[in-house]
């Protein structure tokens, strides 16, 4: 019940009203604008109309809004707390429709790690954020495949479009002369998320226990094997 109250305390209409205000300012000023963390179908409707009018607006959503729903979150499970809150399946379906028709330009992790102490307590007091960096792509891939969408769609939302939106013209696609940031993945192979086995320092993950598609076998950063020469417990290296 507390999880549902958390979603109800931040209704979708409030989010949509905020987006409407921004869109009105964009129409007045012509300022290029990007909307973060869209969690509501009402917001998608506002953005769809704005784009139809030719306004310079882009928008993104996040893996947790596409793959989790508030009706199936355990009571007071603080690992799911984020803002905007995770909403119901009807809203989730509207987000997928917004991705499919191009209203939403991309999917970003909004990775927000937190220590066990920060996530302790109640939904009212715990840190608001979802840790999803290591599983976000595969959670979205799993949801996309269930809806008849493809790996190419997910790559477009989470790599090509995102790189273009932030001006990283040297990456985001597999093309000669571009930076070779690559992952070799078996998209149809499945695995069960174990939060304690993730590389994050704090084993807290809203996807813990979920069965997802996509086993990554190798990762390259700027053409170099990402794990080559990495010491145990020190994943950060410079290409």
mmCIF file of N, CA, C and O in Angstrom, residues 67 138-139 141-143 146 188-194 207-214:
data_model
loop_
_atom_site.group_PDB
_atom_site.id
_atom_site.type_symbol
_atom_site.label_atom_id
_atom_site.label_comp_id
_atom_site.label_asym_id
_atom_site.label_seq_id
_atom_site.Cartn_x
_atom_site.Cartn_y
_atom_site.Cartn_z
ATOM 1 N N UNK A 67 10.025 -1.183 -17.267
ATOM 2 C CA UNK A 67 10.073 -2.605 -16.914
ATOM 3 C C UNK A 67 9.496 -2.950 -15.546
ATOM 4 O O UNK A 67 9.293 -4.135 -15.250
ATOM 5 N N UNK A 138 19.770 -4.505 -20.555
ATOM 6 C CA UNK A 138 19.189 -5.833 -20.727
ATOM 7 C C UNK A 138 17.744 -5.887 -20.237
ATOM 8 O O UNK A 138 16.926 -6.653 -20.770
ATOM 9 N N UNK A 139 17.409 -5.071 -19.256
ATOM 10 C CA UNK A 139 16.004 -4.982 -18.841
ATOM 11 C C UNK A 139 15.156 -4.396 -19.964
ATOM 12 O O UNK A 139 14.048 -4.887 -20.263
ATOM 13 N N UNK A 141 15.968 -4.415 -23.179
ATOM 14 C CA UNK A 141 15.961 -5.410 -24.251
ATOM 15 C C UNK A 141 14.900 -6.469 -24.011
ATOM 16 O O UNK A 141 14.151 -6.844 -24.929
ATOM 17 N N UNK A 142 14.795 -6.948 -22.780
ATOM 18 C CA UNK A 142 13.800 -7.974 -22.443
ATOM 19 C C UNK A 142 12.388 -7.451 -22.676
ATOM 20 O O UNK A 142 11.544 -8.128 -23.283
ATOM 21 N N UNK A 143 12.111 -6.238 -22.201
ATOM 22 C CA UNK A 143 10.791 -5.649 -22.414
ATOM 23 C C UNK A 143 10.493 -5.416 -23.878
ATOM 24 O O UNK A 143 9.353 -5.625 -24.333
ATOM 25 N N UNK A 146 9.609 -8.690 -25.694
ATOM 26 C CA UNK A 146 8.262 -9.154 -25.348
ATOM 27 C C UNK A 146 7.197 -8.432 -26.164
ATOM 28 O O UNK A 146 6.098 -8.946 -26.373
ATOM 29 N N UNK A 188 19.377 -13.654 -26.963
ATOM 30 C CA UNK A 188 18.327 -14.619 -26.628
ATOM 31 C C UNK A 188 18.681 -15.479 -25.416
ATOM 32 O O UNK A 188 17.837 -16.234 -24.927
ATOM 33 N N UNK A 189 19.905 -15.370 -24.943
ATOM 34 C CA UNK A 189 20.293 -16.118 -23.754
ATOM 35 C C UNK A 189 19.806 -15.361 -22.520
ATOM 36 O O UNK A 189 19.907 -14.134 -22.446
ATOM 37 N N UNK A 190 19.280 -16.090 -21.544
ATOM 38 C CA UNK A 190 18.674 -15.460 -20.380
ATOM 39 C C UNK A 190 19.498 -15.715 -19.116
ATOM 40 O O UNK A 190 20.253 -16.679 -19.032
ATOM 41 N N UNK A 191 19.322 -14.840 -18.140
ATOM 42 C CA UNK A 191 20.016 -14.983 -16.867
ATOM 43 C C UNK A 191 19.146 -14.379 -15.770
ATOM 44 O O UNK A 191 18.227 -13.596 -16.042
ATOM 45 N N UNK A 192 19.410 -14.739 -14.542
ATOM 46 C CA UNK A 192 18.683 -14.206 -13.386
ATOM 47 C C UNK A 192 19.569 -13.180 -12.699
ATOM 48 O O UNK A 192 20.729 -13.463 -12.379
ATOM 49 N N UNK A 193 19.044 -11.994 -12.473
ATOM 50 C CA UNK A 193 19.809 -10.931 -11.827
ATOM 51 C C UNK A 193 20.029 -11.283 -10.359
ATOM 52 O O UNK A 193 19.091 -11.587 -9.627
ATOM 53 N N UNK A 194 21.269 -11.233 -9.946
ATOM 54 C CA UNK A 194 21.641 -11.432 -8.543
ATOM 55 C C UNK A 194 22.356 -10.163 -8.094
ATOM 56 O O UNK A 194 23.492 -9.890 -8.502
ATOM 57 N N UNK A 207 16.077 -4.707 -9.895
ATOM 58 C CA UNK A 207 15.877 -5.849 -10.797
ATOM 59 C C UNK A 207 16.304 -7.174 -10.180
ATOM 60 O O UNK A 207 16.292 -8.202 -10.860
ATOM 61 N N UNK A 208 16.696 -7.167 -8.915
ATOM 62 C CA UNK A 208 17.157 -8.390 -8.255
ATOM 63 C C UNK A 208 16.105 -9.496 -8.388
ATOM 64 O O UNK A 208 14.929 -9.289 -8.079
ATOM 65 N N UNK A 209 16.534 -10.672 -8.881
ATOM 66 C CA UNK A 209 15.632 -11.809 -9.030
ATOM 67 C C UNK A 209 14.911 -11.874 -10.365
ATOM 68 O O UNK A 209 14.275 -12.889 -10.665
ATOM 69 N N UNK A 210 15.006 -10.834 -11.177
ATOM 70 C CA UNK A 210 14.343 -10.831 -12.479
ATOM 71 C C UNK A 210 15.119 -11.695 -13.471
ATOM 72 O O UNK A 210 16.344 -11.768 -13.428
ATOM 73 N N UNK A 211 14.402 -12.340 -14.386
ATOM 74 C CA UNK A 211 15.021 -13.084 -15.480
ATOM 75 C C UNK A 211 15.043 -12.199 -16.714
ATOM 76 O O UNK A 211 13.996 -11.745 -17.178
ATOM 77 N N UNK A 212 16.232 -11.937 -17.231
ATOM 78 C CA UNK A 212 16.390 -10.997 -18.337
ATOM 79 C C UNK A 212 17.088 -11.658 -19.521
ATOM 80 O O UNK A 212 17.843 -12.621 -19.363
ATOM 81 N N UNK A 213 16.846 -11.114 -20.679
ATOM 82 C CA UNK A 213 17.577 -11.499 -21.886
ATOM 83 C C UNK A 213 18.877 -10.717 -21.977
ATOM 84 O O UNK A 213 18.973 -9.589 -21.501
ATOM 85 N N UNK A 214 19.885 -11.322 -22.628
ATOM 86 C CA UNK A 214 21.080 -10.580 -22.967
ATOM 87 C C UNK A 214 22.267 -10.881 -22.079
ATOM 88 O O UNK A 214 22.454 -10.237 -21.048
#
